[in-house]
Coordinates of C-alpha atoms in Angstrom, one line a residue:
M318 CA 0.1 -0.1 0.0
Q319 CA 1.3 3.4 -1.0
A320 CA 1.0 6.3 1.6
S321 CA -1.7 8.8 1.0
P322 CA -0.3 12.2 -0.1
V323 CA -2.9 13.8 2.0
S324 CA -4.7 12.8 5.3
V325 CA -8.1 11.6 5.3
S326 CA -9.8 10.1 8.5
S327 CA -9.6 6.4 8.5
D328 CA -13.0 6.6 10.4
D329 CA -14.6 8.4 7.5
L330 CA -13.3 5.8 5.0
Y331 CA -14.5 3.0 7.2
L332 CA -18.0 4.6 7.7
F333 CA -18.3 5.3 4.0
N334 CA -17.7 1.7 2.9
T335 CA -20.1 0.6 5.5
G336 CA -23.1 2.9 4.6
Q337 CA -22.7 5.2 7.6
L338 CA -20.9 8.2 6.4
F339 CA -23.9 10.5 6.4
E340 CA -22.0 14.0 5.8
A341 CA -19.6 12.3 3.1
F342 CA -19.5 15.7 1.3
R343 CA -17.3 17.1 4.0
T344 CA -14.8 14.4 3.0
F345 CA -15.3 13.6 -0.7
G346 CA -14.9 15.7 -3.6
A347 CA -12.7 18.7 -4.3
H348 CA -12.0 20.6 -1.2
I349 CA -9.7 23.8 -0.6
A350 CA -6.9 22.6 1.7
H351 CA -3.4 23.0 3.1
W352 CA -0.8 20.4 3.0
E353 CA 2.9 20.7 4.0
G354 CA 2.9 24.4 3.8
Q355 CA 1.2 24.7 0.5
E356 CA -2.4 25.7 -0.3
G357 CA -4.4 23.6 -3.0
V358 CA -7.3 21.2 -3.5
R359 CA -7.8 18.0 -2.0
F360 CA -9.5 15.2 -4.1
V361 CA -11.2 12.3 -2.5
L362 CA -13.1 9.8 -4.9
W363 CA -14.5 6.5 -4.7
A364 CA -13.5 4.3 -7.6
P365 CA -12.8 0.7 -6.5
G366 CA -12.5 -0.6 -9.9
A367 CA -10.0 1.7 -11.4
R368 CA -6.3 0.7 -12.0
E369 CA -5.4 4.4 -12.2
V370 CA -7.0 7.9 -11.4
N371 CA -5.8 11.2 -12.8
V372 CA -7.2 14.8 -12.1
V373 CA -7.3 16.8 -15.3
G374 CA -8.3 20.4 -16.0
D375 CA -7.1 23.6 -17.4
F376 CA -4.0 23.4 -15.0
N377 CA -2.4 20.4 -16.9
G378 CA -3.9 20.9 -20.4
W379 CA -6.5 18.1 -19.6
D380 CA -3.9 15.6 -20.0
G381 CA -3.5 12.8 -17.5
W382 CA 0.1 12.1 -18.3
N383 CA 0.9 15.7 -16.7
R384 CA 0.4 14.8 -13.2
V385 CA -0.3 17.8 -11.2
V386 CA -2.4 15.8 -8.6
D387 CA -1.0 12.5 -7.5
M388 CA -4.0 10.4 -6.8
R389 CA -3.2 7.3 -4.8
L390 CA -5.6 4.2 -3.5
V391 CA -5.9 4.0 0.2
G392 CA -5.3 0.2 0.8
S393 CA -8.3 -1.7 -0.1
T394 CA -10.8 1.0 0.6
G395 CA -11.5 1.6 -3.1
I396 CA -10.9 5.4 -2.3
W397 CA -8.4 7.4 -4.0
V398 CA -6.9 10.5 -2.4
G399 CA -4.8 13.3 -4.0
F400 CA -3.6 16.8 -3.3
G401 CA -3.1 19.5 -5.9
P402 CA -0.7 22.4 -4.7
G403 CA -1.5 25.7 -6.3
L404 CA -5.1 24.7 -7.4
R405 CA -7.6 27.1 -6.4
E406 CA -11.3 27.9 -6.3
G407 CA -12.8 28.2 -9.9
D408 CA -10.5 25.8 -11.5
R409 CA -12.4 23.3 -13.9
Y410 CA -11.5 19.5 -13.6
K411 CA -12.5 15.9 -14.3
Y412 CA -11.3 12.6 -13.1
E413 CA -9.6 10.6 -15.9
I414 CA -10.2 6.9 -14.8
L415 CA -8.4 4.0 -16.2
G416 CA -10.9 1.3 -15.8
A417 CA -10.6 -2.5 -15.0
D418 CA -11.5 -3.0 -18.8
G419 CA -8.7 -1.0 -20.0
E420 CA -10.6 2.0 -21.0
R421 CA -10.0 5.5 -20.2
R422 CA -13.0 7.6 -19.1
L423 CA -13.3 11.5 -18.3
K424 CA -16.1 11.6 -15.3
S425 CA -17.3 14.7 -13.6
D426 CA -16.9 14.7 -9.8
P427 CA -19.8 12.8 -8.2
F428 CA -19.3 15.1 -5.1
G429 CA -18.6 18.2 -7.2
F430 CA -20.2 21.4 -5.6
R431 CA -20.5 23.1 -9.1
A432 CA -20.4 22.3 -12.9
E433 CA -20.1 24.1 -15.9
L434 CA -23.3 25.4 -18.0
R435 CA -24.3 22.7 -20.2
P436 CA -23.5 21.5 -22.7
N437 CA -20.0 21.6 -21.0
T438 CA -19.6 18.7 -18.3
A439 CA -16.6 19.7 -16.2
S440 CA -16.8 20.2 -12.2
I441 CA -15.5 23.3 -10.7
V442 CA -13.8 23.7 -7.4
A443 CA -16.1 25.7 -5.2
R444 CA -16.5 26.7 -1.6
L445 CA -20.1 27.0 -0.2
D446 CA -19.4 28.5 3.0
R447 CA -19.1 32.2 2.2
Y448 CA -22.8 33.1 2.1
E449 CA -23.9 35.2 5.2
W450 CA -27.1 33.7 5.9
G451 CA -29.9 36.0 7.6
D452 CA -32.6 33.5 8.2
G453 CA -31.7 32.7 11.8
E454 CA -35.2 33.5 13.2
W455 CA -36.8 31.1 10.8
M456 CA -34.2 28.3 11.5
S457 CA -34.7 28.7 15.1
A458 CA -38.5 28.5 15.1
R459 CA -38.5 25.7 12.5
A460 CA -37.4 23.2 15.1
S461 CA -40.7 23.9 16.9
R462 CA -43.0 24.0 14.3
K463 CA -45.1 20.6 13.7
P464 CA -46.3 20.7 10.1
Y465 CA -49.2 18.5 10.7
D466 CA -51.4 21.0 12.6
R467 CA -50.2 24.1 10.4
P468 CA -51.4 25.2 7.3
M469 CA -49.4 23.9 4.0
L470 CA -50.1 25.6 0.7
I471 CA -47.3 24.6 -1.7
Y472 CA -46.5 26.5 -5.0
E473 CA -44.7 24.1 -7.2
T474 CA -42.2 26.0 -9.5
H475 CA -39.9 25.0 -12.4
L476 CA -37.3 27.7 -12.0
G477 CA -36.3 28.0 -15.8
S478 CA -39.8 28.7 -17.0
W479 CA -41.7 30.6 -14.3
R480 CA -40.7 33.7 -16.1
M481 CA -38.5 33.7 -19.2
D482 CA -38.0 36.7 -21.6
A483 CA -36.6 34.8 -24.4
P484 CA -35.8 31.1 -25.1
E485 CA -33.0 30.1 -22.6
Q486 CA -33.0 33.6 -21.0
F487 CA -33.6 32.4 -17.5
R488 CA -34.1 34.5 -14.5
D489 CA -31.2 33.8 -12.2
Y490 CA -31.3 32.9 -8.4
G491 CA -31.0 36.5 -7.6
Q492 CA -33.8 37.8 -9.6
L493 CA -36.0 35.0 -8.3
A494 CA -35.2 35.8 -4.8
D495 CA -37.0 39.1 -5.5
E496 CA -39.7 38.4 -8.0
L497 CA -40.7 34.9 -7.4
V498 CA -40.7 35.4 -3.3
D499 CA -42.7 38.7 -3.8
Y500 CA -45.3 36.9 -5.9
V501 CA -45.4 33.8 -3.7
C502 CA -45.9 35.9 -0.5
A503 CA -48.6 38.1 -2.3
M504 CA -50.5 35.1 -3.3
G505 CA -50.5 33.6 0.2
Y506 CA -48.6 30.4 -0.2
T507 CA -46.7 28.8 2.7
H508 CA -44.1 26.8 0.7
I509 CA -42.2 26.8 -2.6
E510 CA -41.5 23.4 -4.1
I511 CA -38.7 23.6 -6.9
L512 CA -38.3 21.2 -9.5
P513 CA -35.0 19.4 -9.2
I514 CA -32.0 21.6 -9.6
T515 CA -29.1 19.2 -9.3
E516 CA -26.9 19.5 -12.7
H517 CA -28.5 18.0 -15.5
P518 CA -27.5 17.8 -19.0
L519 CA -31.0 17.9 -20.8
D520 CA -33.2 21.0 -20.2
R521 CA -36.3 18.9 -21.3
S522 CA -35.6 16.5 -18.5
W523 CA -36.5 19.2 -16.0
G524 CA -33.8 18.2 -13.7
Y525 CA -35.1 14.5 -13.2
Q526 CA -32.2 13.0 -15.0
A527 CA -29.2 14.3 -13.1
T528 CA -25.4 14.0 -13.4
G529 CA -24.3 16.4 -10.5
Y530 CA -25.9 15.5 -7.3
F531 CA -24.1 18.1 -5.2
A532 CA -24.0 20.8 -7.7
T533 CA -27.1 23.3 -8.2
T534 CA -27.4 23.6 -11.8
S535 CA -25.5 26.3 -13.3
R536 CA -28.4 27.6 -15.6
Y537 CA -29.6 29.9 -13.1
G538 CA -26.2 31.2 -11.7
P539 CA -23.5 30.3 -8.9
P540 CA -24.3 28.3 -5.9
E541 CA -24.4 31.3 -3.7
G542 CA -27.5 32.6 -5.7
L543 CA -29.5 29.6 -4.7
Q544 CA -28.6 30.1 -1.0
K545 CA -29.8 34.0 -1.4
L546 CA -33.1 32.5 -2.9
V547 CA -33.6 30.1 0.1
D548 CA -32.5 32.8 2.5
S549 CA -35.1 35.3 0.9
C550 CA -37.9 32.7 1.2
H551 CA -37.2 32.2 5.0
R552 CA -36.8 35.8 5.8
R553 CA -40.4 36.3 4.2
G554 CA -41.8 33.2 6.2
I555 CA -41.8 30.8 3.1
G556 CA -40.5 27.3 3.4
V557 CA -38.6 25.6 0.6
V558 CA -39.1 22.2 -0.5
L559 CA -36.8 20.7 -3.1
D560 CA -37.6 17.8 -5.5
W561 CA -35.1 15.2 -4.9
V562 CA -34.5 12.3 -7.3
C563 CA -32.6 9.3 -5.8
G564 CA -34.3 6.5 -7.6
H565 CA -32.3 7.0 -10.9
F566 CA -29.7 8.7 -12.8
C567 CA -29.0 9.5 -16.5
K568 CA -26.7 7.5 -18.6
D569 CA -24.6 10.1 -20.0
D570 CA -20.9 9.2 -20.3
H571 CA -19.4 11.9 -18.0
G572 CA -21.8 10.9 -15.1
L573 CA -22.2 8.0 -12.8
R574 CA -22.9 5.0 -15.3
Q575 CA -20.0 2.6 -15.4
F576 CA -17.9 4.8 -13.3
D577 CA -14.7 3.0 -13.0
G578 CA -15.4 0.8 -15.9
S579 CA -17.6 -1.3 -13.9
P580 CA -21.3 -0.9 -12.5
Q581 CA -20.6 0.9 -9.0
Y582 CA -23.6 3.2 -8.5
E583 CA -26.0 1.1 -10.4
P584 CA -26.8 -2.7 -10.0
A585 CA -24.9 -5.0 -11.8
D586 CA -27.7 -7.0 -13.2
F587 CA -28.8 -4.8 -16.2
R588 CA -32.5 -6.1 -15.8
V589 CA -32.4 -4.3 -12.2
A590 CA -30.4 -1.4 -13.1
D591 CA -32.2 -0.3 -16.3
K592 CA -35.1 1.8 -16.5
P593 CA -36.4 1.7 -20.1
L594 CA -39.4 3.9 -19.6
W595 CA -37.0 6.8 -18.8
G596 CA -33.7 5.7 -20.4
T597 CA -31.9 5.7 -17.0
L598 CA -30.2 3.7 -14.5
A599 CA -31.4 2.6 -10.9
F600 CA -29.1 3.2 -7.9
D601 CA -27.9 -0.1 -6.3
F602 CA -29.7 0.7 -2.9
G603 CA -28.2 -2.3 -1.1
K604 CA -24.5 -1.1 -1.8
P605 CA -23.3 0.7 1.5
Q606 CA -21.1 3.1 -0.5
V607 CA -24.4 4.2 -2.5
Q608 CA -26.2 4.6 0.7
S609 CA -23.5 7.0 2.0
F610 CA -23.6 9.0 -1.2
L611 CA -27.4 9.4 -1.4
I612 CA -28.1 10.1 2.4
S613 CA -25.2 12.6 2.4
N614 CA -26.6 14.1 -0.6
A615 CA -30.3 14.4 1.2
L616 CA -28.2 16.0 4.4
F617 CA -26.3 18.3 2.1
W618 CA -29.4 20.1 0.8
L619 CA -30.7 20.4 4.4
D620 CA -27.5 21.5 5.7
V621 CA -25.7 23.7 3.1
Y622 CA -28.7 25.2 1.4
H623 CA -31.2 25.3 4.5
I624 CA -33.8 23.4 2.2
D625 CA -36.7 22.8 4.7
G626 CA -37.8 19.3 3.0
L627 CA -37.4 17.0 0.3
R628 CA -40.1 15.7 -2.1
V629 CA -38.8 12.3 -2.9
D630 CA -39.4 11.4 -6.7
A631 CA -40.8 8.1 -8.0
V632 CA -41.1 6.2 -5.1
A633 CA -43.4 3.7 -6.8
S634 CA -40.6 2.9 -9.5
M635 CA -38.1 2.3 -6.7
I636 CA -39.9 -0.1 -4.5
D637 CA -41.1 -2.4 -7.5
L638 CA -38.5 -4.4 -9.0
N639 CA -40.5 -4.6 -12.1
F640 CA -42.1 -1.2 -12.6
D641 CA -43.0 -0.6 -16.1
K642 CA -40.6 -3.3 -17.3
P643 CA -41.1 -5.8 -20.2
E644 CA -41.6 -9.4 -19.4
E645 CA -37.9 -10.3 -20.1
M646 CA -36.5 -7.9 -17.6
R647 CA -38.6 -8.9 -14.9
T648 CA -37.0 -10.3 -11.7
T649 CA -37.7 -11.5 -8.1
N650 CA -36.4 -10.5 -4.8
R651 CA -34.8 -13.2 -2.4
Y652 CA -38.3 -14.1 -1.1
G653 CA -39.7 -14.5 -4.4
G654 CA -41.7 -11.3 -4.7
S655 CA -41.3 -8.1 -6.8
D656 CA -40.7 -5.7 -3.8
N657 CA -37.5 -4.1 -4.1
V658 CA -36.4 -5.1 -0.5
D659 CA -33.1 -3.0 -0.7
A660 CA -34.9 -0.1 -1.9
L661 CA -37.5 -0.2 0.9
D662 CA -34.6 -0.7 3.4
F663 CA -32.8 2.4 2.0
L664 CA -35.9 4.5 2.2
R665 CA -36.4 3.6 5.9
K666 CA -32.7 4.3 6.8
L667 CA -32.8 7.7 4.7
N668 CA -36.0 8.9 6.5
E669 CA -34.5 7.7 10.0
T670 CA -31.1 9.6 9.3
V671 CA -32.7 12.7 8.0
F672 CA -35.1 13.1 11.1
R673 CA -32.3 12.1 13.5
Y674 CA -30.3 15.2 12.0
Y675 CA -33.1 17.4 11.1
P676 CA -36.3 16.2 13.0
E677 CA -38.3 19.3 11.6
S678 CA -37.8 18.4 8.1
L679 CA -40.6 17.6 5.6
M680 CA -40.0 14.2 3.6
M681 CA -42.5 13.7 1.1
A682 CA -43.1 10.6 -1.1
E683 CA -44.2 11.0 -4.5
D684 CA -45.7 7.7 -4.6
S685 CA -48.4 6.2 -7.0
S686 CA -48.2 2.6 -5.3
S687 CA -50.6 1.3 -2.9
Y688 CA -47.9 0.2 -0.6
P689 CA -49.2 0.7 2.9
G690 CA -47.6 2.8 5.9
V691 CA -45.5 5.2 3.5
T692 CA -46.1 7.8 6.3
A693 CA -46.0 5.4 9.3
P694 CA -42.8 5.4 11.6
T695 CA -40.3 2.8 10.8
Y696 CA -40.5 1.2 14.1
A697 CA -44.0 0.3 13.2
G698 CA -43.0 -1.0 9.9
G699 CA -43.6 2.0 7.8
L700 CA -41.2 3.8 5.3
G701 CA -41.0 6.8 7.7
F702 CA -42.0 9.7 5.3
N703 CA -44.2 12.2 7.0
Y704 CA -46.1 12.9 3.9
K705 CA -47.3 11.2 0.8
W706 CA -48.8 12.7 -2.5
N707 CA -52.2 11.5 -2.8
M708 CA -52.4 10.4 -6.5
G709 CA -55.5 8.5 -6.0
W710 CA -57.6 11.5 -5.1
M711 CA -56.0 13.5 -8.0
N712 CA -56.8 10.7 -10.6
D713 CA -60.2 10.5 -9.4
M714 CA -61.0 14.3 -9.2
L715 CA -59.7 14.9 -12.5
R716 CA -61.5 12.3 -14.3
Y717 CA -64.7 13.6 -12.6
M718 CA -64.2 17.3 -13.3
E719 CA -63.5 16.2 -16.9
T720 CA -66.9 14.7 -17.1
D721 CA -69.7 16.8 -18.3
P722 CA -71.9 17.8 -15.8
E723 CA -74.9 16.3 -17.4
H724 CA -73.2 12.9 -16.7
R725 CA -71.6 13.6 -13.2
S726 CA -74.5 11.8 -11.4
S727 CA -73.1 8.6 -12.7
C728 CA -69.6 8.8 -11.4
H729 CA -70.2 10.5 -8.1
S730 CA -68.3 8.1 -6.3
L731 CA -65.2 9.5 -7.8
I732 CA -65.4 12.6 -5.4
T733 CA -66.5 10.9 -2.3
F734 CA -64.3 7.6 -2.4
S735 CA -61.2 9.4 -1.2
M736 CA -62.7 9.9 2.5
H737 CA -62.5 6.1 2.8
Y738 CA -58.8 6.4 2.9
A739 CA -58.0 10.1 3.7
F740 CA -56.6 9.3 7.1
S741 CA -54.7 6.1 6.3
E742 CA -51.7 8.2 5.5
N743 CA -50.6 11.9 5.9
Y744 CA -51.6 13.4 2.5
V745 CA -50.5 16.3 0.3
L746 CA -53.2 16.9 -2.4
P747 CA -51.1 17.4 -5.5
L748 CA -52.1 19.3 -8.8
S749 CA -48.5 19.0 -10.2
H750 CA -46.6 19.6 -13.4
D751 CA -47.3 15.9 -14.2
E752 CA -50.9 16.6 -15.0
V753 CA -50.4 19.5 -17.5
V754 CA -47.8 18.2 -19.8
H755 CA -47.5 15.6 -22.6
G756 CA -50.7 16.2 -24.2
K757 CA -52.7 16.0 -20.7
R758 CA -53.8 19.8 -21.2
S759 CA -53.8 22.5 -18.5
L760 CA -56.3 22.1 -15.5
L761 CA -58.5 24.9 -17.1
N762 CA -58.5 23.2 -20.4
K763 CA -59.5 19.9 -18.7
M764 CA -62.7 21.5 -17.7
P765 CA -65.8 20.7 -19.9
G766 CA -68.2 23.3 -21.5
P767 CA -67.8 26.6 -23.1
Y768 CA -65.3 28.9 -22.3
P769 CA -66.8 30.6 -19.3
E770 CA -68.2 27.4 -18.1
K771 CA -64.5 26.3 -17.9
F772 CA -63.6 28.9 -15.3
A773 CA -66.7 28.1 -13.2
N774 CA -65.6 24.4 -13.0
L775 CA -62.2 25.5 -12.1
R776 CA -62.9 27.7 -9.3
L777 CA -65.3 24.9 -7.9
F778 CA -62.7 22.2 -8.5
Y779 CA -60.2 24.4 -6.6
G780 CA -62.4 25.0 -3.7
Y781 CA -63.2 21.5 -3.2
W782 CA -59.5 20.8 -3.3
M783 CA -58.9 23.3 -0.8
T784 CA -61.5 22.2 1.7
H785 CA -60.9 18.5 1.3
P786 CA -58.4 17.2 4.1
G787 CA -54.9 17.1 3.1
K788 CA -52.1 19.8 2.5
K789 CA -52.0 21.3 -1.0
L790 CA -49.9 21.6 -3.9
L791 CA -50.4 23.7 -7.0
F792 CA -48.2 23.9 -10.1
M793 CA -47.3 27.5 -11.3
G794 CA -49.7 28.8 -13.8
G795 CA -52.7 27.1 -12.4
E796 CA -53.3 30.1 -10.2
F797 CA -54.3 32.1 -12.9
G798 CA -56.0 29.7 -15.5
Q799 CA -53.1 29.0 -17.8
F800 CA -54.9 27.6 -20.8
D801 CA -52.2 26.0 -22.7
E802 CA -50.4 22.9 -21.1
W803 CA -47.1 23.6 -19.4
K804 CA -44.3 24.6 -21.8
D805 CA -40.9 23.8 -20.2
Y806 CA -39.0 25.9 -22.8
A807 CA -41.0 29.0 -22.4
G808 CA -42.4 31.3 -19.9
L809 CA -45.7 31.1 -18.3
D810 CA -48.3 33.0 -20.2
W811 CA -48.4 35.9 -17.9
D812 CA -50.1 38.0 -20.6
L813 CA -53.1 36.3 -19.9
L814 CA -53.6 38.3 -16.8
R815 CA -54.8 41.1 -19.2
Y816 CA -58.0 39.2 -19.9
P817 CA -60.7 39.4 -17.2
L818 CA -61.5 36.0 -16.8
H819 CA -57.9 34.9 -16.2
D820 CA -57.4 37.9 -13.9
S821 CA -60.4 36.8 -12.0
V822 CA -59.0 33.4 -11.4
R823 CA -55.9 34.8 -9.8
K824 CA -57.9 37.0 -7.7
Y825 CA -60.1 34.0 -6.7
T826 CA -57.1 31.9 -6.0
E827 CA -55.5 34.7 -3.9
R828 CA -58.8 34.8 -1.9
L829 CA -59.1 31.1 -1.6
N830 CA -55.6 30.9 -0.2
A831 CA -56.5 33.6 2.4
V832 CA -59.6 31.9 3.4
Y833 CA -57.5 28.7 4.1
A834 CA -55.0 30.4 6.0
E835 CA -57.6 32.1 8.1
N836 CA -59.3 29.0 9.1
P837 CA -57.9 26.5 11.1
A838 CA -60.8 24.1 10.6
L839 CA -59.2 23.8 7.0
W840 CA -56.0 22.2 8.4
A841 CA -55.6 21.7 12.1
L842 CA -56.9 18.2 11.9
D843 CA -55.9 17.4 8.3
H844 CA -54.9 13.8 9.2
R845 CA -57.6 13.0 11.9
P846 CA -61.1 11.9 11.1
E847 CA -62.7 14.0 13.9
G848 CA -61.8 17.0 11.6
F849 CA -64.1 16.0 8.7
E850 CA -67.8 15.2 8.7
W851 CA -70.2 14.7 5.6
I852 CA -73.4 16.6 5.8
D853 CA -74.9 15.3 2.5
V854 CA -72.7 12.8 0.8
N855 CA -75.0 10.8 -1.4
N856 CA -76.8 13.5 -3.5
A857 CA -75.7 11.9 -6.9
S858 CA -78.9 12.9 -8.6
Q859 CA -78.0 16.7 -8.0
S860 CA -74.3 16.3 -8.1
M861 CA -74.3 18.3 -4.9
L862 CA -71.9 17.6 -1.8
S863 CA -71.8 19.3 1.8
F864 CA -69.6 18.6 4.4
R865 CA -68.2 20.1 7.8
R866 CA -64.6 21.0 8.6
S867 CA -63.6 21.4 12.3
A868 CA -60.4 22.4 14.3
G869 CA -61.6 20.2 17.2
E870 CA -64.1 22.7 19.0
S871 CA -67.7 22.7 18.0
D872 CA -67.7 26.6 17.6
R873 CA -64.8 26.8 15.2
S874 CA -66.4 24.9 12.3
I875 CA -67.2 25.7 8.7
V876 CA -69.6 24.1 6.2
V877 CA -68.9 23.7 2.5
V878 CA -71.6 23.4 -0.2
C879 CA -70.5 22.1 -3.6
N880 CA -72.6 22.1 -6.8
F881 CA -71.2 20.2 -9.6
S882 CA -74.2 20.6 -11.6
R883 CA -75.5 23.4 -14.1
R884 CA -78.6 23.8 -12.0
S885 CA -79.1 26.5 -9.9
Y886 CA -81.0 26.6 -6.5
E887 CA -82.4 30.0 -5.2
S888 CA -83.1 28.1 -1.9
Y889 CA -81.2 25.2 -0.5
R890 CA -81.6 23.9 3.0
L891 CA -78.3 22.8 4.6
G892 CA -78.4 21.0 8.1
V893 CA -75.9 22.4 10.5
S894 CA -74.9 21.0 13.9
S895 CA -74.8 24.3 16.0
P896 CA -77.3 27.1 16.3
G897 CA -76.4 30.7 15.4
T898 CA -75.1 32.8 12.4
Y899 CA -73.3 31.6 9.8
T900 CA -71.0 34.0 7.7
L901 CA -70.4 33.6 3.9
A902 CA -66.6 33.4 3.8
L903 CA -66.3 32.5 0.0
N904 CA -68.5 32.2 -2.9
S905 CA -67.1 31.2 -6.2
D906 CA -69.9 32.7 -8.2
E907 CA -68.9 36.1 -7.3
S908 CA -68.7 38.5 -10.1
D909 CA -65.0 39.6 -8.9
F910 CA -64.0 36.0 -9.5
G911 CA -65.7 35.8 -12.9
G912 CA -69.0 34.1 -11.7
S913 CA -72.6 35.2 -12.6
G914 CA -72.7 37.6 -9.4
S915 CA -76.1 36.0 -8.4
P916 CA -77.3 37.7 -5.3
M917 CA -76.0 35.9 -2.1
P918 CA -76.5 36.9 1.4
S919 CA -73.5 37.6 3.6
E920 CA -75.0 35.8 6.6
S921 CA -77.6 33.2 7.2
M922 CA -79.3 32.4 10.7
T923 CA -80.0 28.8 11.6
S924 CA -83.5 27.7 12.2
R925 CA -84.9 24.8 14.0
S926 CA -85.7 22.9 10.9
P927 CA -84.0 19.5 11.0
M928 CA -82.1 18.5 7.8
H929 CA -79.5 16.0 6.8
G930 CA -79.8 14.5 10.2
K931 CA -79.0 17.6 11.9
A932 CA -81.1 19.6 14.6
F933 CA -80.9 22.9 12.7
S934 CA -80.4 24.4 9.1
I935 CA -79.6 27.2 7.1
E936 CA -81.4 28.2 3.9
I937 CA -79.0 29.4 1.3
P938 CA -79.1 30.0 -2.7
V939 CA -76.6 27.7 -4.6
P940 CA -75.6 28.8 -8.1
A941 CA -74.6 26.4 -10.8
L942 CA -71.1 24.9 -10.6
S943 CA -70.3 26.6 -7.5
I944 CA -68.8 26.2 -4.0
Q945 CA -69.4 28.2 -1.0
I946 CA -67.7 28.2 2.6
W947 CA -69.7 29.3 5.4
Q948 CA -68.2 30.0 8.9
S949 CA -69.7 29.6 12.1
E950 CA -69.5 32.7 14.3
A951 CA -66.5 31.7 16.3
S952 CA -64.6 30.2 13.2
S953 CA -63.7 33.5 11.6
R954 CA -61.3 34.3 14.4
G955 CA -58.7 32.8 12.3
L956 CA -54.9 31.9 12.4
E957 CA -54.0 34.6 15.1
D958 CA -56.2 32.9 18.0
M959 CA -54.2 29.7 17.6

């Protein structure tokens, strides 16, 4: 064994190789360092199948024979260490790896903190410890906040296409720290969720096929810009969730595939490794070093960038060995089933580790499977997430809303079935980017009927979504009725706000967001059945629904009436549990929101006329294709009384 030219903790090497080095980014990659009186860069790389490793860059003409960095293998650890005297921040570099197969490959640094702007693929020596954070108050308070009994209204955003002046003229992180954060605050959202910003070669992949897991994409500027964006969010009271892709990676030559001439990050069995649906490769979740890499990456975003949580992408594809695979690629686990046991164990370990280091974090599973206990604790056999996207609710609701109102009575169960399982997991109700691309049409354009009716249906849909149990997520553009489906290569159609109906949708969304925030009944008991009660659930013939939401106290409730039909009712009697005055908090049919503006009382007094199994009732008009939210007297006190 040759002596390493620069020291690396033997404990770190051991922990990495046993899947327990959870802050590996502090050891691996390129770090500014001093060695034997010289300043330079220390390089640490895992490449157990390599015969030789060289660091190449501008500093040696990209010529591996001109060795500026003497990379040496540390014993039998599979880890190479070297020091480049005189190298500095901003230097471009790659690893030249002579593999066991005799081929030389140029690879980007798996732990590189910064990367070149595509189509270039070199890593860049960078420091991430210079930004002066101003979010201390947010970070201190975050530890005491429990997300379950708090409002959560997430604005899902693709940074590149939120606003764009011309093709590929993206707003940089600094501009977004002003414009995007101002907009999100004005609209009343509580969180921003950002589509993946790890470095990726193809714009059209939206970041879901990554090469640089520790490098924020250079499309929007340097790493400090992202720190500024997150800081700006926190100073304004906005949480930040990052889409995180740990299920697969792209096959580009400079990335992780066949990293040292052999499969290291991916499984050796191509049937398990290959994901033909996406043209990517799965991670080898059972390999300890891969576990150290991925879990360290999760903690990296939470630590270095102060990210508040991760939305873990494509969980269903991770936990099913045969997800969307042809018959000839199907495999079984050691028990004869199709569950990916290694992936399940990895997800449990991931969540246990994240919550040990950052117990206040949000860990959300984007999971379309029926696997049980996704949000149950690991000690109870669950996967340990604290939230799961409710894909079933989303699919059923979109099918229902796309149905012409004349035929909705025949599929009434689509809007009521979700309450059979609404409290089996901690759910987020997602209206995400996936539903408005690839020919699926925008949310507005999914709605049936002539143009004005599409808007009425959309307002009704948003109202039901907002009042249904579960936290909320809306993809950008939905808030003002983007008519075309999402175009990732162009900015949102902000010019639509010049048209009254679209501007009215924005006003309606802003008001709906405010009603949500002001009413603890809509979020305090999201995950407990006592916070929800049907009033009239089986009225399929009229396509009507009504229900009660509560914050746990009888005097803090609201009642919701939804009319999914084209028929209006001048007088509709609604059963309520408590006597008193009910105040109209929201009417989607208001003229300011683009509705008909039919007369609607601002208050309704109960009478002792039993209805819907209740001792009291109120009598109200119900316009066609509308939703009304009525507050009991005490419920209007709002968030400040919590």
